[in-house]
CSV table of N, CA and C in Angstrom, one decimal:
chain,number,residue,atom,x,y,z
A,1,MET,N,0.8,-1.2,0.0
A,1,MET,CA,0.0,0.0,0.0
A,1,MET,C,0.9,1.3,0.0
A,2,LYS,N,2.0,1.2,0.8
A,2,LYS,CA,2.9,2.4,0.9
A,2,LYS,C,3.5,2.6,-0.5
A,3,LYS,N,3.9,1.5,-1.2
A,3,LYS,CA,4.5,1.6,-2.5
A,3,LYS,C,3.5,2.2,-3.5
A,4,LEU,N,2.3,1.8,-3.4
A,4,LEU,CA,1.2,2.4,-4.3
A,4,LEU,C,1.0,3.9,-4.0
A,5,MET,N,1.0,4.3,-2.8
A,5,MET,CA,0.8,5.7,-2.5
A,5,MET,C,2.0,6.5,-2.9
A,6,LEU,N,3.2,5.9,-2.7
A,6,LEU,CA,4.5,6.6,-3.2
A,6,LEU,C,4.4,6.8,-4.7
A,7,LEU,N,4.1,5.7,-5.4
A,7,LEU,CA,4.0,5.8,-6.9
A,7,LEU,C,2.9,6.9,-7.3
A,8,TYR,N,1.8,6.9,-6.6
A,8,TYR,CA,0.8,7.8,-6.9
A,8,TYR,C,1.3,9.3,-6.7
A,9,GLY,N,2.0,9.5,-5.6
A,9,GLY,CA,2.6,10.8,-5.2
A,9,GLY,C,3.6,11.3,-6.3
A,10,ILE,N,4.4,10.3,-6.7
A,10,ILE,CA,5.4,10.7,-7.7
A,10,ILE,C,4.7,11.1,-9.0
A,11,ALA,N,3.7,10.3,-9.4
A,11,ALA,CA,3.0,10.6,-10.7
A,11,ALA,C,2.3,11.9,-10.6
A,12,LEU,N,1.8,12.2,-9.4
A,12,LEU,CA,1.1,13.5,-9.2
A,12,LEU,C,2.1,14.7,-9.3
A,13,LEU,N,3.3,14.5,-8.7
A,13,LEU,CA,4.3,15.6,-8.8
A,13,LEU,C,4.8,15.8,-10.2
A,14,VAL,N,5.0,14.7,-10.9
A,14,VAL,CA,5.5,14.8,-12.3
A,14,VAL,C,4.5,15.5,-13.2
A,15,SER,N,3.2,15.1,-13.0
A,15,SER,CA,2.1,15.7,-13.8
A,15,SER,C,1.9,17.2,-13.5
A,16,CYS,N,2.3,17.7,-12.3
A,16,CYS,CA,2.1,19.1,-11.9
A,16,CYS,C,3.4,19.9,-12.2
A,17,GLY,N,4.5,19.3,-12.6
A,17,GLY,CA,5.7,20.0,-12.8
A,17,GLY,C,5.6,21.0,-13.9
A,18,PRO,N,6.7,21.7,-14.1
A,18,PRO,CA,6.7,22.8,-15.2
A,18,PRO,C,6.4,22.2,-16.5
A,19,LYS,N,5.6,22.9,-17.3
A,19,LYS,CA,5.2,22.4,-18.6
A,19,LYS,C,6.1,23.1,-19.7
A,20,LYS,N,6.4,22.3,-20.7
A,20,LYS,CA,7.1,22.9,-21.8
A,20,LYS,C,6.1,23.8,-22.6
A,21,GLU,N,6.7,24.9,-23.1
A,21,GLU,CA,5.8,25.7,-24.0
A,21,GLU,C,5.6,25.0,-25.3
A,22,GLU,N,4.3,24.8,-25.6
A,22,GLU,CA,4.0,24.0,-26.8
A,22,GLU,C,4.1,24.9,-28.0
A,23,LYS,N,4.5,24.2,-29.1
A,23,LYS,CA,4.7,25.0,-30.3
A,23,LYS,C,3.3,25.3,-30.8
A,24,VAL,N,3.1,26.6,-31.3
A,24,VAL,CA,1.8,27.1,-31.7
A,24,VAL,C,1.6,26.6,-33.1
A,25,LYS,N,0.4,26.0,-33.3
A,25,LYS,CA,0.0,25.6,-34.7
A,25,LYS,C,-0.6,26.9,-35.4
A,26,PRO,N,0.1,27.3,-36.4
A,26,PRO,CA,-0.5,28.5,-37.1
A,26,PRO,C,-1.9,28.3,-37.7
A,27,GLN,N,-2.7,29.3,-37.5
A,27,GLN,CA,-4.1,29.2,-37.9
A,27,GLN,C,-4.4,30.1,-39.1
A,28,ILE,N,-3.6,31.2,-39.2
A,28,ILE,CA,-3.9,32.2,-40.2
A,28,ILE,C,-3.0,32.0,-41.4
A,29,PHE,N,-3.5,32.3,-42.6
A,29,PHE,CA,-2.8,32.0,-43.9
A,29,PHE,C,-1.4,32.5,-43.9
A,30,LEU,N,-1.1,33.8,-43.6
A,30,LEU,CA,0.2,34.3,-43.7
A,30,LEU,C,1.1,33.7,-42.6
A,31,GLU,N,0.6,33.5,-41.4
A,31,GLU,CA,1.3,32.8,-40.4
A,31,GLU,C,1.7,31.4,-40.8
A,32,GLN,N,0.8,30.7,-41.4
A,32,GLN,CA,1.1,29.3,-41.9
A,32,GLN,C,2.1,29.3,-42.9
A,33,LYS,N,2.0,30.2,-43.9
A,33,LYS,CA,3.0,30.3,-45.0
A,33,LYS,C,4.4,30.6,-44.5
A,34,LEU,N,4.5,31.6,-43.5
A,34,LEU,CA,5.7,31.9,-42.9
A,34,LEU,C,6.3,30.7,-42.2
A,35,SER,N,5.5,30.0,-41.4
A,35,SER,CA,5.9,28.9,-40.7
A,35,SER,C,6.5,27.8,-41.6
A,36,ASP,N,5.7,27.6,-42.7
A,36,ASP,CA,6.2,26.6,-43.7
A,36,ASP,C,7.5,27.0,-44.3
A,37,PHE,N,7.7,28.3,-44.6
A,37,PHE,CA,9.0,28.7,-45.1
A,37,PHE,C,10.1,28.6,-44.1
A,38,ILE,N,9.9,28.9,-42.9
A,38,ILE,CA,10.9,28.8,-41.9
A,38,ILE,C,11.3,27.3,-41.7
A,39,THR,N,10.3,26.4,-41.7
A,39,THR,CA,10.5,25.0,-41.6
A,39,THR,C,11.3,24.4,-42.7
A,40,SER,N,11.0,24.9,-43.9
A,40,SER,CA,11.7,24.4,-45.1
A,40,SER,C,13.1,25.0,-45.3
A,41,ASN,N,13.4,26.0,-44.5
A,41,ASN,CA,14.7,26.7,-44.6
A,41,ASN,C,15.4,26.8,-43.2
A,42,PRO,N,15.7,25.6,-42.6
A,42,PRO,CA,16.1,25.7,-41.2
A,42,PRO,C,17.5,26.3,-41.0
A,43,ASP,N,18.3,26.5,-42.1
A,43,ASP,CA,19.6,27.1,-42.0
A,43,ASP,C,19.6,28.5,-42.4
A,44,TRP,N,18.4,29.2,-42.4
A,44,TRP,CA,18.3,30.5,-42.8
A,44,TRP,C,19.4,31.5,-42.3
A,45,THR,N,19.7,31.3,-41.0
A,45,THR,CA,20.7,32.3,-40.4
A,45,THR,C,22.0,31.6,-40.1
A,46,LYS,N,22.3,30.5,-40.8
A,46,LYS,CA,23.5,29.7,-40.6
A,46,LYS,C,24.8,30.6,-40.8
A,47,ASP,N,24.8,31.4,-41.9
A,47,ASP,CA,25.9,32.3,-42.1
A,47,ASP,C,25.4,33.4,-43.0
A,48,GLU,N,26.2,34.4,-43.2
A,48,GLU,CA,25.8,35.6,-43.9
A,48,GLU,C,25.3,35.3,-45.4
A,49,ALA,N,26.1,34.4,-46.1
A,49,ALA,CA,25.7,34.1,-47.5
A,49,ALA,C,24.3,33.4,-47.5
A,50,THR,N,24.2,32.4,-46.6
A,50,THR,CA,22.9,31.6,-46.6
A,50,THR,C,21.7,32.5,-46.2
A,51,GLU,N,22.0,33.4,-45.2
A,51,GLU,CA,20.9,34.3,-44.8
A,51,GLU,C,20.5,35.2,-46.0
A,52,LYS,N,21.5,35.8,-46.7
A,52,LYS,CA,21.2,36.7,-47.8
A,52,LYS,C,20.4,35.9,-48.9
A,53,GLU,N,20.8,34.7,-49.3
A,53,GLU,CA,20.2,33.9,-50.3
A,53,GLU,C,18.7,33.5,-49.9
A,54,THR,N,18.6,33.1,-48.6
A,54,THR,CA,17.3,32.6,-48.1
A,54,THR,C,16.3,33.8,-48.0
A,55,THR,N,16.8,35.0,-47.6
A,55,THR,CA,16.0,36.2,-47.5
A,55,THR,C,15.5,36.6,-48.9
A,56,GLU,N,16.3,36.4,-49.9
A,56,GLU,CA,15.9,36.8,-51.2
A,56,GLU,C,14.8,35.8,-51.7
A,57,LYS,N,14.9,34.6,-51.4
A,57,LYS,CA,13.8,33.6,-51.7
A,57,LYS,C,12.5,34.0,-50.9
A,58,PHE,N,12.7,34.4,-49.7
A,58,PHE,CA,11.6,34.9,-48.8
A,58,PHE,C,10.9,36.1,-49.5
A,59,LYS,N,11.6,37.0,-50.0
A,59,LYS,CA,11.1,38.2,-50.6
A,59,LYS,C,10.2,37.8,-51.8
A,60,HIS,N,10.7,36.9,-52.7
A,60,HIS,CA,9.9,36.5,-53.8
A,60,HIS,C,8.7,35.7,-53.4
A,61,LYS,N,8.8,34.9,-52.4
A,61,LYS,CA,7.7,34.1,-51.9
A,61,LYS,C,6.6,35.0,-51.4
A,62,LEU,N,6.9,36.0,-50.6
A,62,LEU,CA,5.9,37.0,-50.1
A,62,LEU,C,5.2,37.8,-51.1
A,63,ILE,N,6.0,38.3,-52.1
A,63,ILE,CA,5.4,39.1,-53.2
A,63,ILE,C,4.4,38.2,-54.0
A,64,ASN,N,4.8,37.0,-54.2
A,64,ASN,CA,3.9,36.1,-54.9
A,64,ASN,C,2.6,35.7,-54.1
A,65,LEU,N,2.8,35.6,-52.8
A,65,LEU,CA,1.6,35.3,-51.9
A,65,LEU,C,0.6,36.4,-51.9
A,66,SER,N,1.1,37.7,-52.2
A,66,SER,CA,0.1,38.8,-52.1
A,66,SER,C,-0.9,38.7,-53.2
A,67,ASN,N,-0.7,37.8,-54.2
A,67,ASN,CA,-1.6,37.6,-55.3
A,67,ASN,C,-2.7,36.6,-54.9
A,68,GLU,N,-2.5,35.9,-53.8
A,68,GLU,CA,-3.4,34.8,-53.3
A,68,GLU,C,-4.7,35.5,-52.8
A,69,ALA,N,-5.8,34.9,-53.0
A,69,ALA,CA,-7.1,35.4,-52.5
A,69,ALA,C,-7.1,35.4,-51.0
A,70,GLU,N,-6.4,34.5,-50.4
A,70,GLU,CA,-6.4,34.3,-48.9
A,70,GLU,C,-5.3,35.1,-48.2
A,71,PHE,N,-4.6,36.0,-48.9
A,71,PHE,CA,-3.5,36.7,-48.4
A,71,PHE,C,-3.8,37.4,-47.0
A,72,LEU,N,-5.0,38.1,-47.0
A,72,LEU,CA,-5.4,38.8,-45.8
A,72,LEU,C,-6.3,38.0,-44.9
A,73,LYS,N,-6.7,36.8,-45.3
A,73,LYS,CA,-7.7,36.0,-44.5
A,73,LYS,C,-7.3,35.9,-43.1
A,74,ASP,N,-8.2,36.4,-42.2
A,74,ASP,CA,-8.1,36.3,-40.8
A,74,ASP,C,-6.9,37.0,-40.1
A,75,MET,N,-6.2,37.7,-40.9
A,75,MET,CA,-5.0,38.4,-40.4
A,75,MET,C,-5.4,39.6,-39.5
A,76,PRO,N,-5.0,39.5,-38.2
A,76,PRO,CA,-5.4,40.6,-37.3
A,76,PRO,C,-4.5,41.9,-37.6
A,77,LEU,N,-5.2,43.0,-37.8
A,77,LEU,CA,-4.5,44.2,-38.2
A,77,LEU,C,-5.1,45.4,-37.3
A,78,GLN,N,-4.3,46.4,-37.1
A,78,GLN,CA,-4.8,47.5,-36.3
A,78,GLN,C,-4.7,48.8,-37.2
A,79,VAL,N,-5.8,49.6,-37.1
A,79,VAL,CA,-5.9,50.8,-37.9
A,79,VAL,C,-4.9,51.8,-37.2
A,80,LYS,N,-4.0,52.4,-38.0
A,80,LYS,CA,-3.1,53.3,-37.5
A,80,LYS,C,-3.4,54.8,-37.9
A,81,GLU,N,-4.1,54.9,-39.1
A,81,GLU,CA,-4.3,56.2,-39.6
A,81,GLU,C,-5.4,56.1,-40.6
A,82,ILE,N,-6.2,57.2,-40.7
A,82,ILE,CA,-7.2,57.3,-41.8
A,82,ILE,C,-7.0,58.7,-42.3
A,83,LYS,N,-6.9,58.9,-43.6
A,83,LYS,CA,-6.6,60.2,-44.2
A,83,LYS,C,-7.3,60.3,-45.6
A,84,ASP,N,-7.4,61.5,-46.0
A,84,ASP,CA,-7.8,61.9,-47.4
A,84,ASP,C,-6.6,61.9,-48.2
A,85,THR,N,-6.8,61.5,-49.5
A,85,THR,CA,-5.7,61.5,-50.5
A,85,THR,C,-6.3,61.5,-51.9
A,86,SER,N,-5.4,61.5,-52.8
A,86,SER,CA,-5.8,61.3,-54.2
A,86,SER,C,-5.1,60.1,-54.9
A,87,ILE,N,-5.8,59.3,-55.6
A,87,ILE,CA,-5.2,58.2,-56.4
A,87,ILE,C,-5.7,58.4,-57.8
A,88,ASN,N,-4.7,58.6,-58.7
A,88,ASN,CA,-5.0,58.9,-60.1
A,88,ASN,C,-6.0,60.1,-60.2
A,89,GLU,N,-5.7,61.1,-59.4
A,89,GLU,CA,-6.5,62.4,-59.4
A,89,GLU,C,-7.9,62.2,-58.9
A,90,ILE,N,-8.2,61.1,-58.3
A,90,ILE,CA,-9.5,60.8,-57.7
A,90,ILE,C,-9.4,60.9,-56.2
A,91,ARG,N,-10.2,61.8,-55.6
A,91,ARG,CA,-10.1,61.9,-54.1
A,91,ARG,C,-10.7,60.7,-53.5
A,92,THR,N,-9.9,60.2,-52.5
A,92,THR,CA,-10.3,59.0,-51.8
A,92,THR,C,-9.8,59.0,-50.4
A,93,LYS,N,-10.3,58.0,-49.6
A,93,LYS,CA,-9.9,57.8,-48.2
A,93,LYS,C,-8.9,56.6,-48.2
A,94,ILE,N,-7.9,56.7,-47.3
A,94,ILE,CA,-6.9,55.7,-47.1
A,94,ILE,C,-6.9,55.4,-45.6
A,95,ALA,N,-7.0,54.1,-45.3
A,95,ALA,CA,-6.8,53.6,-43.9
A,95,ALA,C,-5.5,52.8,-43.9
A,96,THR,N,-4.6,53.1,-43.0
A,96,THR,CA,-3.4,52.3,-42.9
A,96,THR,C,-3.6,51.3,-41.8
A,97,PHE,N,-3.4,50.0,-42.1
A,97,PHE,CA,-3.5,48.9,-41.2
A,97,PHE,C,-2.2,48.3,-41.0
A,98,LYS,N,-1.9,47.9,-39.8
A,98,LYS,CA,-0.6,47.3,-39.5
A,98,LYS,C,-0.8,46.0,-38.6
A,99,ALA,N,0.1,45.1,-38.8
A,99,ALA,CA,0.1,43.9,-37.9
A,99,ALA,C,0.6,44.4,-36.5
A,100,PHE,N,0.3,43.6,-35.5
A,100,PHE,CA,0.6,44.0,-34.1
A,100,PHE,C,1.0,42.8,-33.3
A,101,GLY,N,1.8,43.1,-32.3
A,101,GLY,CA,2.1,42.0,-31.3
A,101,GLY,C,1.0,42.1,-30.2
A,102,ASP,N,0.7,41.0,-29.6
A,102,ASP,CA,-0.4,41.0,-28.6
A,102,ASP,C,0.0,40.1,-27.5
A,103,THR,N,0.0,40.7,-26.3
A,103,THR,CA,0.4,39.9,-25.1
A,103,THR,C,-0.6,38.8,-24.7
A,104,SER,N,-1.8,38.9,-25.3
A,104,SER,CA,-2.8,37.8,-25.0
A,104,SER,C,-2.6,36.6,-25.8
A,105,ARG,N,-1.8,36.7,-26.9
A,105,ARG,CA,-1.5,35.5,-27.7
A,105,ARG,C,-0.4,34.7,-27.0
A,106,ASN,N,-0.3,33.5,-27.5
A,106,ASN,CA,0.8,32.7,-27.0
A,106,ASN,C,2.1,33.4,-27.5
A,107,ALA,N,3.1,33.5,-26.6
A,107,ALA,CA,4.3,34.2,-26.9
A,107,ALA,C,5.1,33.6,-28.1
A,108,ALA,N,4.9,32.3,-28.4
A,108,ALA,CA,5.6,31.7,-29.5
A,108,ALA,C,4.9,31.9,-30.8
A,109,SER,N,3.7,32.6,-30.8
A,109,SER,CA,3.0,32.8,-32.1
A,109,SER,C,3.8,33.7,-33.0
A,110,LEU,N,3.9,33.2,-34.2
A,110,LEU,CA,4.6,34.0,-35.3
A,110,LEU,C,4.0,35.4,-35.5
A,111,LEU,N,2.7,35.5,-35.2
A,111,LEU,CA,2.0,36.8,-35.4
A,111,LEU,C,2.6,37.9,-34.5
A,112,ASN,N,3.3,37.5,-33.4
A,112,ASN,CA,3.9,38.5,-32.6
A,112,ASN,C,5.3,39.0,-33.2
A,113,TYR,N,5.7,38.3,-34.2
A,113,TYR,CA,7.0,38.6,-34.8
A,113,TYR,C,6.9,39.0,-36.3
A,114,MET,N,5.6,39.3,-36.7
A,114,MET,CA,5.4,39.6,-38.1
A,114,MET,C,5.0,41.1,-38.2
A,115,GLN,N,5.6,41.8,-39.2
A,115,GLN,CA,5.2,43.2,-39.5
A,115,GLN,C,4.6,43.1,-40.9
A,116,LEU,N,3.5,43.9,-41.1
A,116,LEU,CA,2.8,44.0,-42.3
A,116,LEU,C,2.1,45.3,-42.3
A,117,GLN,N,2.1,46.0,-43.5
A,117,GLN,CA,1.4,47.2,-43.6
A,117,GLN,C,0.5,47.1,-44.8
A,118,ILE,N,-0.8,47.4,-44.6
A,118,ILE,CA,-1.8,47.4,-45.7
A,118,ILE,C,-2.3,48.9,-45.8
A,119,THR,N,-2.1,49.4,-46.9
A,119,THR,CA,-2.7,50.7,-47.2
A,119,THR,C,-4.1,50.4,-47.9
A,120,GLY,N,-5.1,50.6,-47.1
A,120,GLY,CA,-6.5,50.3,-47.6
A,120,GLY,C,-7.2,51.4,-48.2
A,121,ILE,N,-7.6,51.2,-49.4
A,121,ILE,CA,-8.5,52.2,-50.1
A,121,ILE,C,-9.9,51.9,-49.6
A,122,VAL,N,-10.5,52.9,-48.9
A,122,VAL,CA,-11.8,52.7,-48.3
A,122,VAL,C,-12.8,53.7,-48.8
A,123,SER,N,-14.1,53.4,-48.7
A,123,SER,CA,-15.1,54.3,-49.1
A,123,SER,C,-15.3,55.3,-47.9
A,124,GLU,N,-16.0,56.4,-48.1
A,124,GLU,CA,-16.4,57.3,-47.1
A,124,GLU,C,-17.1,56.6,-45.9
A,125,ALA,N,-18.1,55.8,-46.3
A,125,ALA,CA,-18.8,55.1,-45.3
A,125,ALA,C,-17.9,54.2,-44.4
A,126,GLN,N,-17.0,53.4,-45.1
A,126,GLN,CA,-16.1,52.6,-44.4
A,126,GLN,C,-15.2,53.4,-43.5
A,127,ALA,N,-14.7,54.5,-44.0
A,127,ALA,CA,-13.8,55.4,-43.2
A,127,ALA,C,-14.5,55.9,-41.9
A,128,ASN,N,-15.8,56.1,-42.0
A,128,ASN,CA,-16.6,56.6,-40.9
A,128,ASN,C,-16.8,55.5,-39.8
A,129,GLU,N,-16.7,54.2,-40.2
A,129,GLU,CA,-16.9,53.1,-39.3
A,129,GLU,C,-15.6,52.7,-38.6
A,130,LEU,N,-14.5,52.9,-39.3
A,130,LEU,CA,-13.2,52.5,-38.8
A,130,LEU,C,-12.8,53.4,-37.6
A,131,VAL,N,-12.1,52.8,-36.6
A,131,VAL,CA,-11.6,53.6,-35.5
A,131,VAL,C,-10.1,53.4,-35.4
A,132,VAL,N,-9.4,54.5,-35.3
A,132,VAL,CA,-7.9,54.5,-35.2
A,132,VAL,C,-7.6,53.7,-33.9
A,133,ASP,N,-6.6,52.9,-34.0
A,133,ASP,CA,-6.1,52.0,-32.9
A,133,ASP,C,-7.0,50.8,-32.6
A,134,LYS,N,-8.1,50.7,-33.3
A,134,LYS,CA,-8.9,49.5,-33.1
A,134,LYS,C,-8.4,48.4,-34.0
A,135,LYS,N,-8.7,47.1,-33.7
A,135,LYS,CA,-8.2,46.0,-34.4
A,135,LYS,C,-9.3,45.3,-35.2
A,136,TYR,N,-8.9,44.9,-36.4
A,136,TYR,CA,-9.8,44.3,-37.4
A,136,TYR,C,-9.2,43.2,-38.2
A,137,THR,N,-10.1,42.4,-38.8
A,137,THR,CA,-9.6,41.6,-39.9
A,137,THR,C,-10.3,42.3,-41.1
A,138,ILE,N,-9.6,42.2,-42.3
A,138,ILE,CA,-10.1,42.9,-43.5
A,138,ILE,C,-10.1,41.9,-44.7
A,139,THR,N,-11.0,42.3,-45.6
A,139,THR,CA,-11.0,41.6,-46.9
A,139,THR,C,-10.8,42.6,-48.0
A,140,GLY,N,-10.2,42.2,-49.1
A,140,GLY,CA,-10.0,43.2,-50.1
A,140,GLY,C,-9.4,42.6,-51.3
A,141,SER,N,-9.2,43.4,-52.3
A,141,SER,CA,-8.5,42.9,-53.5
A,141,SER,C,-7.3,43.7,-53.7
A,142,LEU,N,-6.2,43.1,-54.2
A,142,LEU,CA,-4.9,43.7,-54.3
A,142,LEU,C,-5.0,44.8,-55.4
A,143,HIS,N,-4.6,46.0,-55.0
A,143,HIS,CA,-4.6,47.2,-55.9
A,143,HIS,C,-3.1,47.4,-56.4
A,144,LYS,N,-2.2,47.3,-55.5
A,144,LYS,CA,-0.8,47.5,-55.8
A,144,LYS,C,0.1,46.6,-55.0
A,145,GLN,N,0.9,45.8,-55.7
A,145,GLN,CA,1.7,44.8,-55.1
A,145,GLN,C,2.9,45.6,-54.3
A,146,GLY,N,3.4,44.9,-53.3
A,146,GLY,CA,4.5,45.5,-52.5
A,146,GLY,C,5.8,45.4,-53.3
A,147,LYS,N,6.8,46.0,-52.7
A,147,LYS,CA,8.2,46.0,-53.2
A,147,LYS,C,9.0,44.9,-52.5
A,148,ARG,N,9.8,44.2,-53.2
A,148,ARG,CA,10.6,43.2,-52.6
A,148,ARG,C,11.5,43.8,-51.6
A,149,SER,N,12.0,45.0,-51.8
A,149,SER,CA,12.9,45.7,-50.9
A,149,SER,C,12.3,46.0,-49.5
A,150,ASP,N,10.9,45.9,-49.4
A,150,ASP,CA,10.2,46.1,-48.1
A,150,ASP,C,10.1,44.9,-47.3
A,151,VAL,N,10.3,43.7,-47.9
A,151,VAL,CA,10.3,42.4,-47.2
A,151,VAL,C,11.6,42.1,-46.7
A,152,LYS,N,11.7,41.9,-45.3
A,152,LYS,CA,13.0,41.7,-44.7
A,152,LYS,C,12.9,40.7,-43.6
A,153,PHE,N,14.0,40.1,-43.3
A,153,PHE,CA,14.3,39.3,-42.1
A,153,PHE,C,15.0,40.2,-41.1
A,154,ILE,N,14.4,40.4,-39.9
A,154,ILE,CA,14.9,41.3,-39.0
A,154,ILE,C,15.5,40.5,-37.8
A,155,HIS,N,16.8,40.8,-37.5
A,155,HIS,CA,17.3,40.2,-36.3
A,155,HIS,C,18.2,41.3,-35.6
A,156,VAL,N,17.9,41.5,-34.4
A,156,VAL,CA,18.6,42.5,-33.6
A,156,VAL,C,18.8,41.7,-32.2
A,157,SER,N,20.1,41.5,-31.9
A,157,SER,CA,20.4,40.7,-30.7
A,157,SER,C,19.7,39.4,-30.8
A,158,ASP,N,18.9,39.1,-29.8
A,158,ASP,CA,18.2,37.8,-29.8
A,158,ASP,C,16.8,37.8,-30.5
A,159,PHE,N,16.4,39.1,-30.9
A,159,PHE,CA,15.1,39.2,-31.5
A,159,PHE,C,15.1,38.8,-33.0
A,160,ARG,N,14.2,38.0,-33.4
A,160,ARG,CA,14.0,37.6,-34.8
A,160,ARG,C,12.6,38.0,-35.2
A,161,GLY,N,12.5,38.7,-36.3
A,161,GLY,CA,11.2,39.1,-36.8
A,161,GLY,C,11.1,39.1,-38.3
A,162,TYR,N,10.0,39.3,-38.9
A,162,TYR,CA,9.7,39.1,-40.3
A,162,TYR,C,8.9,40.3,-40.8
A,163,ASP,N,9.4,41.1,-41.6
A,163,ASP,CA,8.7,42.2,-42.2
A,163,ASP,C,8.1,41.7,-43.5
A,164,LEU,N,6.8,41.6,-43.6
A,164,LEU,CA,6.2,41.0,-44.8
A,164,LEU,C,5.9,42.0,-45.9
A,165,GLY,N,6.2,43.3,-45.6
A,165,GLY,CA,6.1,44.3,-46.7
A,165,GLY,C,4.9,45.2,-46.5
A,166,LYS,N,4.7,46.0,-47.6
A,166,LYS,CA,3.7,47.0,-47.7
A,166,LYS,C,2.9,46.8,-49.0
A,167,TYR,N,1.6,46.7,-48.9
A,167,TYR,CA,0.7,46.5,-50.0
A,167,TYR,C,-0.5,47.4,-50.0
A,168,THR,N,-1.1,47.7,-51.1
A,168,THR,CA,-2.3,48.5,-51.2
A,168,THR,C,-3.4,47.6,-51.7
A,169,PHE,N,-4.5,47.6,-50.9
A,169,PHE,CA,-5.7,46.8,-51.2
A,169,PHE,C,-6.9,47.7,-51.3
A,170,LEU,N,-7.8,47.4,-52.1
A,170,LEU,CA,-9.1,48.0,-52.2
A,170,LEU,C,-9.9,47.2,-51.1
A,171,ILE,N,-10.4,47.8,-50.1
A,171,ILE,CA,-11.0,47.1,-49.0
A,171,ILE,C,-12.5,46.9,-49.3
A,172,ASN,N,-12.8,45.6,-49.2
A,172,ASN,CA,-14.2,45.2,-49.5
A,172,ASN,C,-15.0,45.1,-48.2
A,173,GLY,N,-14.4,44.8,-47.1
A,173,GLY,CA,-15.1,44.7,-45.8
A,173,GLY,C,-14.1,44.5,-44.7
A,174,PHE,N,-14.6,44.6,-43.5
A,174,PHE,CA,-13.8,44.5,-42.3
A,174,PHE,C,-14.7,44.0,-41.2
A,175,LYS,N,-14.0,43.4,-40.2
A,175,LYS,CA,-14.7,42.9,-39.0
A,175,LYS,C,-13.9,43.2,-37.8
A,176,SER,N,-14.5,43.8,-36.8
A,176,SER,CA,-13.8,44.1,-35.6
A,176,SER,C,-13.4,42.9,-34.8
A,177,LEU,N,-12.2,43.0,-34.2
A,177,LEU,CA,-11.8,41.8,-33.3
A,177,LEU,C,-12.3,42.0,-31.9
């Protein structure tokens, strides 16, 4: 009986011990594509030449992904600015959306290490509904593809991040988070 109690106590202690942080399974299109790219390029930062070559592949991959219908699907973005401007001499409204880090997400989530800027062409009615600093998911169609030079692998000290670039979309709709 004592041995059984001892085994039960050990099992209880082991099960209550410190837990390893589980790897986060990406749920969002861009997060999944970035995760796949990182997995298929494990030596990305092995040396300077490999990093440069892999980053160039990453740039091409991201620009091509911007043509995908699911590019913005479920991507959490925050409105940073809404302004009046002209596109091809037509007065219009622009909403600037950016990816953001969030302390309520699992710390290992790639979303916390992704930068993305969407310049959204919005209607007057949409502009009136959007709130600066509020978070949304958006849908839209690509108006202007980003530049490869804006896509970067960022590493400063121990921080590693991914700048996915800047793109212009005609915004079809949005949903508050």
